Coordinates of C-alpha atoms and ligand atoms in Angstrom, one line a residue:
X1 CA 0.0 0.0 0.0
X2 CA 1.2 3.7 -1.3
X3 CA 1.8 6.0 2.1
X4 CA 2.8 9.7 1.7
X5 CA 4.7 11.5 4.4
X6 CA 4.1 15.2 3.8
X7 CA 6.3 17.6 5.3
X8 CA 4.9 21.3 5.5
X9 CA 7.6 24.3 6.3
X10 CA 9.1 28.2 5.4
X11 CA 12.5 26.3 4.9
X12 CA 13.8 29.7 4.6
X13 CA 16.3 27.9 4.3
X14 CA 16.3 24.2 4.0
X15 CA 18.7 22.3 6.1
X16 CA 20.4 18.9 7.5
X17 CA 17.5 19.1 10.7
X18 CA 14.6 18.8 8.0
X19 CA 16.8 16.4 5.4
X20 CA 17.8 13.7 8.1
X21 CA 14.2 14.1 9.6
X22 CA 12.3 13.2 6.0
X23 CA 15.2 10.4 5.6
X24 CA 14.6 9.2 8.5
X25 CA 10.9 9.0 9.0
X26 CA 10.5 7.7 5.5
X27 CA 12.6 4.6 6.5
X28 CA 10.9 4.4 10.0
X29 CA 7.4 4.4 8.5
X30 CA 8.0 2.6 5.0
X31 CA 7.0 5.7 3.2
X32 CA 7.2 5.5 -0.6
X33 CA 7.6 9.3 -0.9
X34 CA 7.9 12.5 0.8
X35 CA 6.1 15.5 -0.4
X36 CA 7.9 18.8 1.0
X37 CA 5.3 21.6 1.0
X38 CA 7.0 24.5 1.0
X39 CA 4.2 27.8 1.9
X40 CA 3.9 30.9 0.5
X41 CA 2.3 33.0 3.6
X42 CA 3.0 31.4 6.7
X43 CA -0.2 32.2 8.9
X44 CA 1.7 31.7 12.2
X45 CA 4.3 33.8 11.5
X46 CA 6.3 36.7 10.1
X47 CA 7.4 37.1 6.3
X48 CA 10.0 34.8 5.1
X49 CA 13.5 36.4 4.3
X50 CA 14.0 34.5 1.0
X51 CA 10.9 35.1 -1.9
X52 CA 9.2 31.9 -2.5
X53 CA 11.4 31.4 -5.7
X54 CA 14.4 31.8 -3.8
X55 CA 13.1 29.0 -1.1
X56 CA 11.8 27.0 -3.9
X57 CA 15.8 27.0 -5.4
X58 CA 17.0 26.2 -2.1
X59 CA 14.6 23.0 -2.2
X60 CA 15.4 22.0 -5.2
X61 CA 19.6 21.6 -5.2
X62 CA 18.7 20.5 -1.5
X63 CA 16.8 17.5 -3.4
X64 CA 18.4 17.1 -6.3
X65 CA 19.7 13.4 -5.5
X66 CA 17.4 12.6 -3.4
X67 CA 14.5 10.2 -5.2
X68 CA 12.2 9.5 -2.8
X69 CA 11.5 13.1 -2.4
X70 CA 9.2 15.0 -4.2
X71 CA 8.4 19.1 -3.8
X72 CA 4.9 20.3 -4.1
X73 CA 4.6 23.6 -5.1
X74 CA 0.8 24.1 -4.5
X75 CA 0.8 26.6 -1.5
X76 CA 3.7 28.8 -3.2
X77 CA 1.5 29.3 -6.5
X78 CA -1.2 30.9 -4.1
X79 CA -1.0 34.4 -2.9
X80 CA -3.6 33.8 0.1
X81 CA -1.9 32.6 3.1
X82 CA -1.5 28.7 2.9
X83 CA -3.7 27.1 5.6
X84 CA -2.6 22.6 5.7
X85 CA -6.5 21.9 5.8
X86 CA -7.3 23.3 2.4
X87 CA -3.6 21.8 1.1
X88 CA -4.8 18.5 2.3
X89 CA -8.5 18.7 1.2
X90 CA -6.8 19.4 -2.3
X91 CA -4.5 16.3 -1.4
X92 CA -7.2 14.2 -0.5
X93 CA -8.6 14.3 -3.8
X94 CA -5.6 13.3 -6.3
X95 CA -5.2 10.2 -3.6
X96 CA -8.4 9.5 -2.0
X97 CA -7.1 6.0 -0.5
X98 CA -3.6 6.7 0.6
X99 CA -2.5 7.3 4.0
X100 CA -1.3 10.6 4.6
X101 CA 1.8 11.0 7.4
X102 CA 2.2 14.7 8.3
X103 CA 5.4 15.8 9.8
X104 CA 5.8 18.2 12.4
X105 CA 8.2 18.8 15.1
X106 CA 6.8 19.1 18.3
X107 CA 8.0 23.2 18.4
X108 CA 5.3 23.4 15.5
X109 CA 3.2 20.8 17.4
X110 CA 2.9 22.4 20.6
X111 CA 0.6 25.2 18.5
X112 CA -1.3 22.7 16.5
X113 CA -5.0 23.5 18.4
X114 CA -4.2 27.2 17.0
X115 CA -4.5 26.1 13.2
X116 CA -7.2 26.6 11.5
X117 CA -9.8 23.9 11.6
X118 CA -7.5 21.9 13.0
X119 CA -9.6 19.3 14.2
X120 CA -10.6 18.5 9.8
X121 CA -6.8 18.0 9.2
X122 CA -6.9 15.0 12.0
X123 CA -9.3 13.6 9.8
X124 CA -6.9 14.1 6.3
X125 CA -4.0 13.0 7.9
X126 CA -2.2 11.1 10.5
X127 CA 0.7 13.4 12.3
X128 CA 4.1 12.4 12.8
X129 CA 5.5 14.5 15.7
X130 CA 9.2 14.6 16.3
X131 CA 10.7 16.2 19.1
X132 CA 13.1 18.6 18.9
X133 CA 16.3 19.1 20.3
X134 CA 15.8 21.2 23.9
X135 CA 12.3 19.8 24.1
X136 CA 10.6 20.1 26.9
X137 CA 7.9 22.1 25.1
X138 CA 4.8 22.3 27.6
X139 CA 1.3 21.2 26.0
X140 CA -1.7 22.8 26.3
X141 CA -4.1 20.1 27.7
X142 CA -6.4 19.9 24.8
X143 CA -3.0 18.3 22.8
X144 CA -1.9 16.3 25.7
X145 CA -5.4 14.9 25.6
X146 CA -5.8 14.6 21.7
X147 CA -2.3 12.3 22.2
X148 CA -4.0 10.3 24.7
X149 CA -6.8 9.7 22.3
X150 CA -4.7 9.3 19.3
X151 CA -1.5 7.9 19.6
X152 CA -0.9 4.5 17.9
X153 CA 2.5 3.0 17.4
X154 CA 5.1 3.0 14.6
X155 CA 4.3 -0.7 14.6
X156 CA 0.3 -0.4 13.7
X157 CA 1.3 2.9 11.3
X158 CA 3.2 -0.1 8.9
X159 CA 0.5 -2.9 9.2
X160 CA -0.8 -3.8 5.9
X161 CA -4.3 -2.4 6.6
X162 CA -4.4 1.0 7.7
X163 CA -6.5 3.9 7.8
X164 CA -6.2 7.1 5.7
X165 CA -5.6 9.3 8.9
X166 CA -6.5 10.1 12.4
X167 CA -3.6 8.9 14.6
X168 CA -0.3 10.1 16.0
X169 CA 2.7 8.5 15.9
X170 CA 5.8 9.9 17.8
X171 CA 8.8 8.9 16.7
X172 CA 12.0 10.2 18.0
X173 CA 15.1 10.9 14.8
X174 CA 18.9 12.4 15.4
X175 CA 19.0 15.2 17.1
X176 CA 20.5 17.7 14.8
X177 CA 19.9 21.0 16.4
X178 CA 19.9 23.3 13.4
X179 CA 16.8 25.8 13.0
X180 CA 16.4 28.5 10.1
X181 CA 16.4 30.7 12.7
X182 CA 19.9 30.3 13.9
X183 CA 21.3 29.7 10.3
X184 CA 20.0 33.4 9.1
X185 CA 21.9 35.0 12.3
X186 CA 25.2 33.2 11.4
X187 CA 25.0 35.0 8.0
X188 CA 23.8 38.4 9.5
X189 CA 27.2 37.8 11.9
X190 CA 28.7 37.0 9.0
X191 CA 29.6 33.2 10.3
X192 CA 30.4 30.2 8.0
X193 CA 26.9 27.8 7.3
X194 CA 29.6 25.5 6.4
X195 CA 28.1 21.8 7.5
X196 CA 24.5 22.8 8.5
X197 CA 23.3 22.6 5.2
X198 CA 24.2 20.6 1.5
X199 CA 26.7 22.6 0.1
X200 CA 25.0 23.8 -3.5
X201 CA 22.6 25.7 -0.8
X202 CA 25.1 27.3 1.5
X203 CA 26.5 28.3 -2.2
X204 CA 23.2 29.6 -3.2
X205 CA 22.9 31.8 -0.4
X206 CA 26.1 33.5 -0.9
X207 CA 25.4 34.0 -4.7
X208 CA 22.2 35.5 -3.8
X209 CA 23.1 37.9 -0.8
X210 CA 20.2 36.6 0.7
X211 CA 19.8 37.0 4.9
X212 CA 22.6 39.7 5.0
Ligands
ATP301 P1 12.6 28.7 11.7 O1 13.9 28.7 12.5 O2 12.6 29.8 10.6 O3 11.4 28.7 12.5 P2 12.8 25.9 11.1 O4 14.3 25.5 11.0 O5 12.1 25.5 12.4 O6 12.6 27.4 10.7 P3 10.6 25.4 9.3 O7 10.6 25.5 7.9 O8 9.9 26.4 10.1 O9 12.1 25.3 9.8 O10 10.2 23.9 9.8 C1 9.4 23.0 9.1 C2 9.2 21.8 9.9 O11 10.5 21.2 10.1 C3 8.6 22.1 11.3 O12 7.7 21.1 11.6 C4 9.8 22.0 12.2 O13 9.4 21.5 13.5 C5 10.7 20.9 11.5 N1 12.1 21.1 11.8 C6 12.8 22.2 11.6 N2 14.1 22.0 12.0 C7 14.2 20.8 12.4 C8 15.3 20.0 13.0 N3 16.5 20.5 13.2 N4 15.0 18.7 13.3 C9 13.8 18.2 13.2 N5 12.7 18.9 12.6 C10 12.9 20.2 12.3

């Protein structure tokens, strides 16, 4: 059975935290691709630095060699601010009987009962939530009680018959504690991003000025 991990983000810029992540989940689930979802207008939070063009470069010689991944340029073709629901209604429709796995890290987790209609998207997709490096992020009961509800094990996520969505699985990968954040202050400081992200990116950024 086909099962699609979708992995939503600025990546402003892509980096080794969300590569090793979608490597890493795709083996621990059996996925048979990863869609990276790159948005347009973030609802949660500021502007990204890059344009969506520039992001959607970075993805792509981020990717380039790596065939189990696929980018989805859906949300970046749409000038309204790109809520998941309607990404994965749209979703729903091209593969009506696939199991959806939907990455988050718990940072983006711990805010989940803030997105809009966020109880539909449980019923689009299964979540994947990963925790991050410093954890320790405090839940707001209704999520602590929605993992209670929903958590199932890697285990039951692999079983030959399995539903479309609705669970949680937690699954812990390497720690890498790189954040888009942190690499866009080691340019503005005018720091090396040697090692934090493939190469042809940290070269992109350079050629481009960008984050200066
Ligand atoms: P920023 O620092 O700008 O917030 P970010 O590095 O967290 O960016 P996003 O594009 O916002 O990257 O993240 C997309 C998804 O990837 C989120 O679910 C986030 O939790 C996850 N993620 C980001 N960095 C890592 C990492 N180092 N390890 C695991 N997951 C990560």
């Amino acid at each position: 059975m086909r099962r699609i991990g979708l992995f939503g983000g600025t990546f402003d810029p892509v980096h080794y935290g969300h590569l090793r992540s979608a490597l890493e989940l795709r083996e621990a689930l059996d996925l048979h691709e990863v869609r990276f979802i790159p948005c347009h207008h973030p609802p949660h939070r500021d502007t990204p630095a890059a344009s969506a063009n520039q992001r959607l470069d970075m993805l792509k010689l981020a990717l380039s060699d790596a065939e189990f991944c696929v980018i989805d340029e859906r949300e970046l073709a749409s000038e309204r601010p790109s809520y998941t629901v309607e990404t994965l209604i749209a979703l729903r429709q091209e593969f009506p009987q696939v199991p959806f796995y939907w990455f988050m890290g718990m940072d983006a987790f711990s805010g989940f009962n803030t997105w809009h209609r966020w109880t539909e998207i449980l019923e689009l997709t299964h979540l994947v939530v990963t925790p991050r490096p410093g954890g320790g992020q405090i839940l707001p009961s209704e999520l602590e009680a929605l993992i209670k509800d929903r958590q199932a094990s890697i285990g039951q996520a692999t079983e030959k018959v399995i539903s479309q969505a609705g669970s949680i699985f937690i699954q812990a990968v390497t720690q890498l504690d790189i954040s888009a954040t942190h690499i866009r202050g080691l340019v503005a400081s005018n720091r090396s991003l040697r090692y934090l992200l493939p190469e042809p990116v940290r070269q992109y950024i350079e050629e481009e000025n960008l984050y200066l």
